[in-house]
Coordinates of C-alpha atoms in Angstrom, one line a residue:
Chain A
X188 CA -2.3 -45.9 7.0
X189 CA 0.6 -48.3 7.7
X190 CA 3.7 -47.4 5.8
X191 CA 2.9 -43.8 6.2
X192 CA 3.7 -43.8 9.9
X193 CA 0.2 -43.0 11.0
X194 CA -0.7 -46.4 12.6
X195 CA -4.3 -46.9 13.9
X196 CA -5.3 -43.4 13.2
X197 CA -7.8 -42.1 10.7
X198 CA -6.4 -38.7 9.6
X199 CA -8.5 -36.0 8.0
X200 CA -7.4 -34.3 4.9
X201 CA -6.6 -31.3 7.0
X202 CA -4.2 -33.3 9.1
X203 CA -2.4 -34.6 6.0
X204 CA -1.9 -31.1 4.8
X205 CA -0.9 -30.1 8.3
X206 CA -0.9 -26.3 8.2
X207 CA 1.1 -25.7 11.3
X208 CA 1.3 -21.9 11.3
X209 CA -2.3 -21.0 10.4
X210 CA -3.7 -19.6 13.6
X211 CA -6.7 -17.6 12.4
X212 CA -9.4 -20.3 12.3
X213 CA -11.6 -18.1 14.6
X214 CA -11.4 -15.3 12.0
X215 CA -12.2 -17.2 8.9
X216 CA -16.0 -17.0 8.9
X217 CA -15.9 -13.3 9.9
X218 CA -13.4 -12.5 7.1
X219 CA -15.5 -14.4 4.6
X220 CA -18.7 -12.6 5.7
X221 CA -17.1 -9.2 5.5
X222 CA -15.6 -10.0 2.1
X223 CA -19.0 -10.9 0.7
X224 CA -20.8 -7.8 2.2
X225 CA -18.0 -5.5 1.0
X226 CA -18.1 -6.9 -2.5
X227 CA -21.8 -6.6 -2.9
X228 CA -21.6 -3.0 -1.6
X229 CA -18.9 -2.3 -4.1
X230 CA -21.0 -3.8 -6.9
X231 CA -23.9 -1.6 -6.0
X232 CA -21.9 1.6 -5.7
X233 CA -19.7 0.9 -8.7
X234 CA -16.4 0.5 -6.9
X235 CA -15.9 -3.2 -7.5
X236 CA -12.5 -2.9 -9.2
X237 CA -10.0 -5.5 -10.2
X238 CA -8.7 -6.6 -6.7
X239 CA -12.1 -6.9 -5.0
X240 CA -13.3 -9.0 -8.0
X241 CA -10.3 -11.3 -7.9
X242 CA -10.5 -11.5 -4.1
X243 CA -14.1 -12.6 -4.1
X244 CA -13.4 -15.4 -6.5
X245 CA -10.3 -16.5 -4.5
X246 CA -12.0 -16.3 -1.1
X247 CA -15.0 -18.3 -2.3
X248 CA -12.7 -20.9 -3.6
X249 CA -10.9 -20.8 -0.2
X250 CA -14.2 -21.5 1.6
X251 CA -14.8 -24.5 -0.7
X252 CA -11.3 -25.7 0.2
X253 CA -12.1 -25.4 3.9
X254 CA -15.1 -27.5 3.3
X255 CA -12.9 -30.0 1.4
X256 CA -10.7 -30.1 4.4
X257 CA -13.6 -30.8 6.6
X258 CA -12.9 -27.8 8.9
X259 CA -15.7 -25.3 8.3
X260 CA -18.9 -25.5 6.3
X261 CA -20.1 -22.0 5.6
X262 CA -23.8 -21.5 5.4
X263 CA -25.1 -20.8 1.8
X264 CA -21.8 -21.8 0.3
X265 CA -23.2 -23.4 -2.8
X266 CA -25.1 -20.2 -3.7
X267 CA -22.0 -18.2 -3.0
X268 CA -20.0 -20.5 -5.2
X269 CA -22.4 -19.9 -8.1
X270 CA -22.2 -16.2 -7.5
X271 CA -18.4 -16.3 -7.6
X272 CA -18.5 -18.3 -10.8
X273 CA -20.8 -15.6 -12.3
X274 CA -18.3 -13.0 -11.2
X275 CA -15.4 -14.9 -12.8
X276 CA -17.4 -14.8 -16.1
X277 CA -18.1 -11.1 -15.6
X278 CA -14.4 -10.4 -14.8
X279 CA -13.4 -11.8 -18.2
X280 CA -16.4 -11.7 -20.5
X281 CA -17.9 -8.3 -19.8
X282 CA -16.3 -4.8 -20.2
X283 CA -16.8 -3.5 -16.7
X284 CA -13.2 -2.1 -16.9
X285 CA -13.8 0.0 -20.1
X286 CA -13.2 3.8 -19.7
X287 CA -11.8 3.3 -16.2
X288 CA -8.4 3.3 -14.7
X289 CA -8.8 -0.5 -14.4
X290 CA -8.5 -1.2 -18.2
X291 CA -4.8 -1.9 -18.0
X292 CA -5.6 -5.1 -16.1
X293 CA -7.8 -6.6 -18.7
X294 CA -7.6 -4.7 -22.0
X295 CA -5.5 -7.0 -24.2
X296 CA -5.5 -4.4 -27.0
X297 CA -3.3 -1.9 -25.1
X298 CA 0.4 -1.7 -26.1
X299 CA 2.7 -3.8 -24.0
X300 CA 4.0 -0.9 -22.0
X301 CA 0.6 0.4 -21.0
X302 CA -1.1 -2.8 -19.8
X303 CA -0.5 -4.9 -16.7
X304 CA -2.8 -7.8 -17.4
X305 CA -4.0 -9.8 -14.4
X306 CA -5.5 -13.0 -15.7
X307 CA -3.6 -16.0 -14.5
X308 CA -5.1 -16.5 -11.0
X309 CA -8.6 -15.3 -11.8
X310 CA -8.6 -17.6 -14.9
X311 CA -7.4 -20.6 -12.9
X312 CA -9.9 -20.0 -10.1
X313 CA -12.7 -19.1 -12.4
X314 CA -12.3 -22.2 -14.5
X315 CA -12.0 -24.3 -11.4
X316 CA -15.2 -22.9 -9.9
X317 CA -17.2 -23.3 -13.1
X318 CA -15.9 -26.8 -13.6
X319 CA -16.6 -27.8 -10.0
X320 CA -20.2 -26.6 -10.6
X321 CA -20.4 -28.6 -13.8
X322 CA -20.8 -25.4 -15.8
X323 CA -18.7 -26.5 -18.8
X324 CA -20.3 -23.9 -21.1
X325 CA -19.0 -21.2 -18.8
X326 CA -15.5 -22.9 -18.8
X327 CA -15.6 -22.7 -22.5
X328 CA -16.5 -19.0 -22.4
X329 CA -13.6 -18.3 -20.1
X330 CA -11.3 -20.3 -22.5
X331 CA -12.5 -18.1 -25.4
X332 CA -11.0 -15.1 -23.6
X333 CA -7.6 -16.7 -24.0
X334 CA -7.0 -15.6 -27.5
X335 CA -4.0 -15.1 -29.9
X336 CA -3.3 -11.6 -28.5
X337 CA -2.7 -12.9 -25.0
X338 CA 0.8 -13.1 -23.5
X339 CA 2.0 -14.6 -20.3
X340 CA 1.3 -12.5 -17.2
X341 CA 4.2 -10.3 -16.0
X342 CA 5.1 -11.9 -12.7
X343 CA 8.3 -9.9 -12.1
X344 CA 10.9 -12.0 -10.3
X345 CA 8.7 -15.0 -10.2
X346 CA 9.3 -15.5 -13.9
X347 CA 6.8 -18.4 -14.2
X348 CA 6.0 -17.8 -17.8
X349 CA 5.7 -21.5 -18.5
X350 CA 2.9 -21.7 -15.9
X351 CA 1.1 -18.9 -17.8
X352 CA 1.7 -20.7 -21.0
X353 CA 0.3 -23.9 -19.5
X354 CA -3.0 -22.1 -18.9
X355 CA -2.9 -20.7 -22.4
X356 CA -2.4 -24.2 -23.7
X357 CA -5.3 -25.5 -21.5
X358 CA -7.5 -22.6 -22.8
X359 CA -6.6 -23.4 -26.3
X360 CA -7.7 -27.0 -25.8
X361 CA -11.0 -26.0 -24.3
X362 CA -12.0 -23.2 -26.8
X363 CA -13.9 -23.6 -30.0
X364 CA -10.8 -22.8 -32.2
X365 CA -7.4 -23.7 -31.0
X366 CA -4.8 -20.8 -30.6
X367 CA -2.6 -20.3 -33.6
X368 CA 0.5 -21.0 -31.5
X369 CA -0.8 -24.0 -29.6
X370 CA 1.7 -26.4 -31.3
X371 CA 4.6 -24.3 -29.9
X372 CA 3.4 -24.3 -26.3
X373 CA 4.3 -27.8 -25.2
X374 CA 7.9 -27.3 -26.3
X375 CA 8.1 -24.0 -24.6
X376 CA 6.9 -25.6 -21.4
X377 CA 9.2 -28.6 -21.6
X378 CA 12.2 -26.4 -22.2
X379 CA 11.4 -24.1 -19.3
X380 CA 12.7 -24.4 -15.7
X381 CA 9.2 -24.7 -14.3
X382 CA 8.8 -28.3 -13.1
X383 CA 5.3 -27.6 -12.0
X384 CA 4.2 -26.7 -15.5
X385 CA 6.3 -29.5 -17.0
X386 CA 4.5 -32.1 -14.9
X387 CA 1.1 -30.5 -15.5
X388 CA 1.5 -30.9 -19.2
X389 CA 1.4 -34.7 -19.5
X390 CA -1.4 -34.7 -16.9
X391 CA -3.6 -32.5 -19.1
X392 CA -2.6 -34.4 -22.2
X393 CA -3.6 -37.7 -20.5
X394 CA -6.9 -36.2 -19.4
X395 CA -7.7 -34.9 -22.9
X396 CA -6.6 -38.2 -24.6
X397 CA -8.6 -40.2 -22.0
X398 CA -5.7 -42.3 -21.1
X399 CA -6.3 -43.6 -17.6
X400 CA -3.0 -45.3 -17.2
X401 CA -1.0 -42.2 -18.2
X402 CA -3.3 -40.0 -16.2
X403 CA -2.7 -42.0 -13.0
X404 CA 1.0 -42.0 -13.5
X405 CA 1.2 -38.3 -14.3
X406 CA -1.0 -37.3 -11.4
X407 CA 1.3 -39.0 -8.8
X408 CA 4.4 -37.5 -10.3
X409 CA 2.9 -34.0 -10.5
X410 CA 1.5 -34.1 -7.0
X411 CA 4.6 -35.4 -5.4
X412 CA 6.5 -32.5 -6.8
X413 CA 3.7 -30.1 -5.9
X414 CA 3.5 -31.3 -2.3
X415 CA 7.2 -30.9 -1.8
X416 CA 7.9 -27.6 -3.6
X417 CA 4.6 -25.7 -4.1
X418 CA 2.4 -26.1 -1.1
X419 CA 2.8 -23.2 1.3
X420 CA 1.6 -22.8 4.9
X421 CA 0.2 -19.3 4.5
X422 CA -3.1 -17.6 5.4
X423 CA -4.9 -18.5 2.1
X424 CA -6.1 -22.0 1.6
X425 CA -5.5 -22.3 -2.1
X426 CA -1.8 -22.5 -1.3
X427 CA -2.4 -25.6 0.7
X428 CA -3.9 -27.7 -2.1
X429 CA -3.3 -28.2 -5.8
X430 CA -5.9 -26.2 -7.7
X431 CA -4.5 -26.6 -11.2
X432 CA -4.3 -30.3 -10.7
X433 CA -7.8 -30.3 -9.3
X434 CA -9.0 -28.5 -12.4
X435 CA -7.3 -31.0 -14.7
X436 CA -8.9 -33.8 -12.7
X437 CA -12.4 -32.2 -13.3
X438 CA -11.6 -32.2 -17.0
X439 CA -10.5 -35.9 -16.8
X440 CA -13.6 -36.8 -14.9
X441 CA -15.7 -35.1 -17.6
X442 CA -13.9 -37.3 -20.1
X443 CA -14.9 -40.4 -18.3
X444 CA -11.7 -41.1 -16.3
X445 CA -11.8 -42.4 -12.8
X446 CA -10.0 -40.9 -9.8
X447 CA -6.6 -42.5 -9.4
X448 CA -5.8 -44.4 -6.2
X449 CA -3.5 -41.9 -4.4
X450 CA -1.7 -42.0 -1.1
X451 CA -3.8 -40.0 1.4
X452 CA -1.3 -37.2 1.6
X453 CA -1.6 -36.6 -2.2
X454 CA -5.3 -37.4 -2.2
X455 CA -5.8 -34.5 0.2
X456 CA -4.3 -32.1 -2.4
X457 CA -7.1 -32.7 -5.0
X458 CA -10.2 -30.7 -4.4
X459 CA -13.1 -32.6 -6.0
X460 CA -16.8 -32.2 -6.4
X461 CA -17.6 -34.8 -3.8
X462 CA -15.2 -33.2 -1.2
X463 CA -15.6 -29.4 -1.9
X464 CA -19.4 -29.6 -2.2
X465 CA -19.7 -32.3 0.5
X466 CA -22.8 -31.6 2.6
X467 CA -23.9 -28.9 0.3
X468 CA -26.8 -29.3 -2.1
X469 CA -25.1 -30.7 -5.2
X470 CA -25.8 -28.8 -8.4
Chain B
X145 CA 34.9 -6.6 27.2
X146 CA 31.6 -6.2 29.1
X147 CA 30.6 -3.6 26.6
X148 CA 31.5 -6.0 23.7
X149 CA 29.3 -8.7 25.3
X150 CA 26.4 -6.3 25.7
X151 CA 26.8 -5.2 22.1
X152 CA 26.9 -8.9 20.9
X153 CA 23.8 -9.6 22.9
X154 CA 22.1 -6.6 21.4
X155 CA 23.0 -7.5 17.9
X156 CA 22.0 -11.1 18.3
X157 CA 18.6 -10.2 19.7
X158 CA 18.1 -7.7 17.0
X159 CA 19.0 -10.3 14.4
X160 CA 16.7 -12.8 16.1
X161 CA 13.9 -10.3 15.7
X162 CA 14.8 -9.9 12.1
X163 CA 14.7 -13.6 11.4
X164 CA 11.3 -13.9 13.1
X165 CA 10.0 -11.2 10.8
X166 CA 10.3 -13.6 7.9
X167 CA 7.3 -15.4 9.3
X168 CA 8.8 -18.7 8.7
X169 CA 12.0 -20.3 9.8
X170 CA 14.2 -19.6 6.8
X171 CA 17.8 -20.6 7.3
X172 CA 18.5 -20.5 3.6
X173 CA 19.9 -17.0 3.8
X174 CA 22.1 -17.9 6.7
X175 CA 23.5 -20.9 4.8
X176 CA 24.2 -18.7 1.9
X177 CA 25.6 -16.1 4.1
X178 CA 27.9 -18.7 5.6
X179 CA 28.9 -20.2 2.3
X180 CA 29.8 -16.8 0.9
X181 CA 32.0 -16.2 3.9
X182 CA 35.6 -17.3 4.3
X183 CA 34.8 -18.7 7.6
X184 CA 36.8 -20.4 10.3
X185 CA 35.5 -23.3 12.3
X186 CA 35.0 -21.1 15.3
X187 CA 33.1 -18.4 13.3
X188 CA 31.0 -21.1 11.6
X189 CA 30.0 -22.5 15.0
X190 CA 29.2 -19.0 16.3
X191 CA 27.3 -18.2 13.2
X192 CA 25.4 -21.5 13.4
X193 CA 24.4 -20.8 17.0
X194 CA 23.4 -17.3 16.0
X195 CA 21.2 -18.6 13.2
X196 CA 19.6 -21.4 15.2
X197 CA 18.8 -19.0 18.0
X198 CA 17.3 -16.6 15.6
X199 CA 15.3 -19.2 13.7
X200 CA 14.0 -21.2 16.6
X201 CA 12.8 -18.4 18.8
X202 CA 9.2 -18.8 19.6
X203 CA 7.3 -15.6 19.1
X204 CA 7.5 -12.4 17.2
X205 CA 8.0 -9.3 19.3
X206 CA 7.2 -5.6 19.3
X207 CA 10.2 -4.3 17.5
X208 CA 9.8 -0.7 18.5
X209 CA 9.7 -1.6 22.1
X210 CA 12.4 -4.2 21.7
X211 CA 14.8 -1.7 20.1
X212 CA 14.0 0.8 22.8
X213 CA 14.7 -1.8 25.4
X214 CA 17.9 -2.9 23.8
X215 CA 19.3 0.6 23.3
X216 CA 17.9 2.1 26.5
X217 CA 14.8 4.3 26.7
X218 CA 15.5 7.7 25.1
X219 CA 19.2 6.8 24.6
X220 CA 21.3 9.6 23.1
X221 CA 21.8 7.8 19.9
X222 CA 18.1 7.3 19.4
X223 CA 17.5 11.0 20.0
X224 CA 20.2 11.8 17.5
X225 CA 18.7 9.6 14.9
X226 CA 15.3 11.0 15.6
X227 CA 16.6 14.5 15.3
X228 CA 17.5 13.8 11.7
X229 CA 13.8 13.1 11.0
X230 CA 12.7 16.1 13.0
X231 CA 14.9 18.4 10.9
X232 CA 12.9 17.4 7.9
X233 CA 9.5 17.9 9.5
X234 CA 8.9 14.3 10.4
X235 CA 8.6 14.7 14.2
X236 CA 4.8 14.4 14.0
X237 CA 4.7 11.1 12.1
X238 CA 1.2 11.3 10.8
X239 CA 0.8 10.2 7.3
X240 CA -0.1 13.8 6.3
X241 CA 3.1 15.1 7.8
X242 CA 5.2 12.5 6.0
X243 CA 3.4 13.4 2.7
X244 CA 3.8 17.1 3.3
X245 CA 7.4 16.8 4.1
X246 CA 8.0 14.7 1.0
X247 CA 6.2 17.1 -1.2
X248 CA 7.9 20.1 0.3
X249 CA 11.3 18.6 0.0
X250 CA 10.9 17.5 -3.6
X251 CA 8.6 20.1 -5.0
X252 CA 6.0 17.4 -5.1
X253 CA 7.8 15.6 -7.8
X254 CA 10.4 13.4 -6.3
X255 CA 11.4 11.4 -3.3
X256 CA 12.6 12.8 0.0
X257 CA 16.2 11.8 0.8
X258 CA 17.9 11.5 4.1
X259 CA 21.6 10.9 4.4
X260 CA 23.3 10.8 7.7
X261 CA 25.9 8.9 9.7
X262 CA 25.2 6.6 12.6
X263 CA 25.6 8.5 15.9
X264 CA 29.0 8.5 17.5
X265 CA 30.0 8.6 21.1
X266 CA 32.7 10.4 23.1
X267 CA 35.7 8.1 23.5
X268 CA 36.5 8.2 27.2
X269 CA 39.9 6.7 26.6
X270 CA 40.8 9.4 24.1
X271 CA 39.3 12.7 25.3
X272 CA 38.1 14.9 22.5
X273 CA 37.7 12.0 20.1
X274 CA 34.6 10.1 19.0
X275 CA 34.2 6.4 18.7
X276 CA 31.5 4.3 17.1
X277 CA 28.2 4.4 19.0
X278 CA 26.4 1.5 20.4
X279 CA 24.3 0.9 17.3
X280 CA 27.2 1.1 14.9
X281 CA 29.3 -1.2 17.2
X282 CA 26.5 -3.7 17.3
X283 CA 26.1 -3.8 13.6
X284 CA 29.8 -4.0 13.2
X285 CA 29.9 -7.0 15.4
X286 CA 27.2 -8.7 13.4
X287 CA 29.4 -8.2 10.4
X288 CA 32.4 -9.6 12.3
X289 CA 30.5 -12.7 13.5
X290 CA 29.5 -13.5 9.9
X291 CA 33.0 -12.8 8.7
X292 CA 34.0 -9.7 6.9
X293 CA 34.1 -11.5 3.5
X294 CA 30.3 -12.0 3.7
X295 CA 29.7 -8.4 4.1
X296 CA 31.6 -7.6 1.0
X297 CA 28.9 -9.3 -1.0
X298 CA 25.8 -7.4 -1.8
X299 CA 23.7 -10.2 -0.2
X300 CA 25.6 -10.0 3.1
X301 CA 25.4 -6.2 3.0
X302 CA 21.7 -6.3 2.4
X303 CA 21.1 -8.5 5.4
X304 CA 23.0 -5.9 7.6
X305 CA 21.0 -3.2 5.8
X306 CA 17.8 -5.0 7.0
X307 CA 18.9 -4.8 10.6
X308 CA 19.4 -1.1 10.2
X309 CA 16.1 -0.8 8.4
X310 CA 14.2 -2.1 11.4
X311 CA 15.6 0.7 13.5
X312 CA 14.7 3.4 11.0
X313 CA 11.2 2.2 10.4
X314 CA 10.6 1.8 14.1
X315 CA 11.8 5.4 14.7
X316 CA 9.2 6.5 12.2
X317 CA 6.5 4.7 14.2
X318 CA 6.1 1.6 12.1
X319 CA 6.0 -2.0 13.1
X320 CA 5.7 -5.4 11.5
X321 CA 2.5 -7.4 11.5
X322 CA 1.7 -11.1 11.6
X323 CA 1.4 -11.3 7.8
X324 CA 3.2 -13.9 5.7
X325 CA 5.8 -12.6 3.4
X326 CA 4.9 -12.7 -0.2
X327 CA 8.0 -14.7 -1.1
X328 CA 10.9 -16.0 0.9
X329 CA 13.4 -14.4 -1.4
X330 CA 11.8 -11.8 -3.7
X331 CA 9.6 -8.8 -3.2
X332 CA 10.1 -5.9 -0.7
X333 CA 12.0 -6.7 2.4
X334 CA 9.3 -5.4 4.7
X335 CA 5.7 -4.3 4.8
X336 CA 5.3 -2.2 7.9
X337 CA 2.1 -0.9 9.5
X338 CA 2.0 2.4 11.5
X339 CA 1.5 1.8 15.2
X340 CA -0.9 4.7 15.7
X341 CA -2.4 5.2 12.2
X342 CA -3.4 1.7 11.4
X343 CA -4.4 2.3 7.8
X344 CA -1.0 3.7 7.1
X345 CA 1.4 1.1 5.5
X346 CA 5.0 1.3 4.4
X347 CA 6.7 -0.8 1.7
X348 CA 10.4 -0.9 2.6
X349 CA 13.4 -2.2 0.7
X350 CA 16.8 -2.5 2.5
X351 CA 20.0 -2.0 0.6
X352 CA 23.4 -2.8 2.1
X353 CA 26.7 -1.2 1.2
X354 CA 26.8 0.1 -2.3
X355 CA 24.1 -2.2 -3.8
X356 CA 21.4 -0.4 -5.8
X357 CA 17.9 -1.1 -6.7
X358 CA 17.5 -3.5 -9.6
X359 CA 16.7 -1.7 -12.8
X360 CA 17.8 -4.1 -15.5
X361 CA 15.5 -6.6 -17.1
X362 CA 15.7 -10.1 -15.8
X363 CA 16.9 -12.6 -18.4
X364 CA 14.2 -12.6 -21.0
X365 CA 12.6 -16.0 -21.5
X366 CA 12.7 -17.4 -25.0
X367 CA 9.1 -16.6 -25.7
X368 CA 7.8 -17.5 -29.1
X369 CA 7.8 -14.5 -31.5
X370 CA 4.7 -12.3 -31.2
X371 CA 4.4 -12.5 -27.5
X372 CA 5.2 -9.5 -25.5
X373 CA 8.9 -9.2 -24.6
X374 CA 8.2 -6.9 -21.6
X375 CA 7.1 -9.8 -19.4
X376 CA 9.3 -11.1 -16.7
X377 CA 11.5 -8.2 -16.3
X378 CA 11.8 -4.8 -14.6
X379 CA 11.9 -2.9 -17.8
X380 CA 11.2 0.7 -17.7
X381 CA 10.9 2.9 -14.5
X382 CA 7.5 1.7 -13.1
X383 CA 8.6 -1.9 -13.6
X384 CA 11.9 -1.5 -11.8
X385 CA 12.4 -2.6 -8.2
X386 CA 10.4 -0.3 -5.9
X387 CA 8.8 1.1 -9.1
X388 CA 5.0 1.5 -9.0
X389 CA 4.1 -1.7 -10.9
X390 CA 6.7 -3.7 -8.9
X391 CA 5.3 -2.5 -5.6
X392 CA 1.7 -3.1 -6.8
X393 CA 2.5 -6.6 -7.9
X394 CA 4.1 -7.5 -4.5
X395 CA 1.3 -5.8 -2.6
X396 CA -1.2 -7.9 -4.4
X397 CA 0.9 -11.1 -3.8
X398 CA 1.1 -10.2 -0.1
X399 CA -2.6 -9.6 0.1
X400 CA -3.3 -13.0 -1.7
X401 CA -1.1 -14.9 0.7
X402 CA -2.9 -13.3 3.7
X403 CA -6.4 -13.6 2.4
X404 CA -7.6 -15.1 5.7
X405 CA -5.5 -13.1 8.1
X406 CA -7.1 -9.9 9.5
X407 CA -3.9 -7.9 8.9
X408 CA -3.9 -9.1 5.3
X409 CA -7.5 -8.0 4.9
X410 CA -6.7 -4.7 6.5
X411 CA -3.9 -4.2 3.9
X412 CA -6.4 -5.2 1.2
X413 CA -8.9 -2.6 2.5
X414 CA -6.2 0.1 2.4
X415 CA -5.3 -0.9 -1.1
X416 CA -8.9 -0.8 -2.3
X417 CA -9.6 2.5 -0.6
X418 CA -6.5 4.0 -2.2
X419 CA -4.9 5.0 1.1
X420 CA -1.5 6.6 0.5
X421 CA 1.3 4.4 1.5
X422 CA 5.0 5.1 2.2
X423 CA 7.6 3.6 -0.1
X424 CA 11.0 3.7 1.5
X425 CA 14.5 2.5 0.6
X426 CA 17.0 2.3 3.4
X427 CA 20.7 1.9 2.6
X428 CA 23.2 1.2 5.3
X429 CA 26.9 1.3 4.6
X430 CA 29.1 0.1 7.4
X431 CA 32.3 -0.2 5.5
X432 CA 33.3 3.4 5.3
X433 CA 31.5 6.1 7.1
X434 CA 28.8 4.1 8.8
X435 CA 26.2 6.1 7.1
X436 CA 22.5 5.6 6.6
X437 CA 20.6 6.8 3.5
X438 CA 16.9 6.9 3.3
X439 CA 14.7 7.6 0.3
X440 CA 11.0 8.1 1.0
X441 CA 8.1 8.7 -1.3
X442 CA 4.4 8.7 -0.9
X443 CA 2.8 6.0 -3.0
X444 CA -0.6 7.3 -4.0
X445 CA -3.5 6.0 -6.1
X446 CA -4.0 7.4 -9.5
X447 CA -7.3 8.8 -10.7
X448 CA -8.8 8.1 -7.3
X449 CA -8.6 4.4 -8.2
X450 CA -6.7 1.5 -6.9
X451 CA -3.8 1.5 -9.3
X452 CA -0.8 3.4 -7.9
X453 CA 1.1 6.2 -9.5
X454 CA 4.5 5.7 -10.9
X455 CA 7.1 7.4 -8.8
X456 CA 10.7 8.3 -9.2
X457 CA 13.1 5.5 -8.4
X458 CA 16.2 5.7 -6.4

């Protein structure tokens, strides 16, 4: 703790992340319960469209992050996490959207002007949930959805195509057959303006090549940038932590790497199996 | 002089409310505002104090009540502004009446436009003549505090447009919520919620001076051949600023950033239920005629679903 200016004090992960403006703690469990009930009703009556599906995955992940922060442990969270992982698989791997007005969000075969694919966040969160639960076969199934017909998601002014391409690259590495354009992707990311994607790339490469030294170095560099420029104090917890980096850590862990020694402020950003599932029955 | 001081106080407090609406202390715009101005030391100091006051105020307020308090209950100018809405059938500001008025005005096919000047007042020093009203004078003073050069840029004009937008949205019965903005720089300027009809939301873009909605594509990234080239740009009509896809993207982003805030989940419920929303562009031009232009359009779900219909841009 010395050197960080927090003498003689054991700080929690939550305190390191210091969300100053979030003032809705008393609403969190209620919002979570309502979201679960609402989604199951929508599933039953056939109105579970794109946004409710994405939201359920995101909010379940949010509750796991809250557990990681040591703030709230929701009852039955492990079962809910498994259910959300199932829904992530369903989102991408079934055809619930066929013959509905929702097809433009997921039908890759539509012409560019007719589709508005929404895949980036559900893919990131779905892969993370499955990896967290050690369901690597399901991660591979999600990665199969990332095929050669996929393009970066249209994010309007945010223009973070390189971030989309990073997940296409990650998917390519995890699927049975690499994408045809995999070799072009690192260059595209390196030449982009997205430092987030640029720093994630060596982290993933180190995790895949099982290079502990490179992984440790890349993790510190990526998290320092992420903490400074990407973390946001908003009313959704996945903006407080580094989910893409946490996903890459789970891949590294599977490849036999050990968790790097990080300063506590950076350590708090990585949601891990032993923190997110702490106190829950481990799968 | 006393009137000037009152107007400065009015404008500063209005600006303070504006800054608080950003949901975080964002002085970036004020720095940029200042940088773009040809500013004297005195003006810089005044503007700095103005910015710090605005940014450091403690709590967000009730804008509708604030504006009423600042301008006086049932002030003539407010009445005159309201009368512009009444003329177009918007006196009963239920969502149905707004939709009906929009459809009636545009044959159901296009947006409803308003175009009127800020109210003027009798000039007591020059009988028979009119002078700028309190609202116009206050906005003019904001412009002068910042330095007139700043207001010649679209960015500066837009900031002034946002002050005016508050007023218009409040007159229509809307207020801000405690939601986080989707992005500190991009996206619609405001997402308002109706005071009385809580499931009625408005997505509002402020335009200052002569600036227009963005329609051109952003600089296309050098994507490898074979990937869609329609990404990362406004492209055709639904993808332009305040186009259906653009609004939908930013609504989703707002909902995501407010996933554990009750206002955010209420907006999400309205989105999922396909509640009609109001899309509005407010343009304020202080340089010439002190005029206000409003374009309003209902933003309704398609096929009874959650996607929203494309609508005519401005």
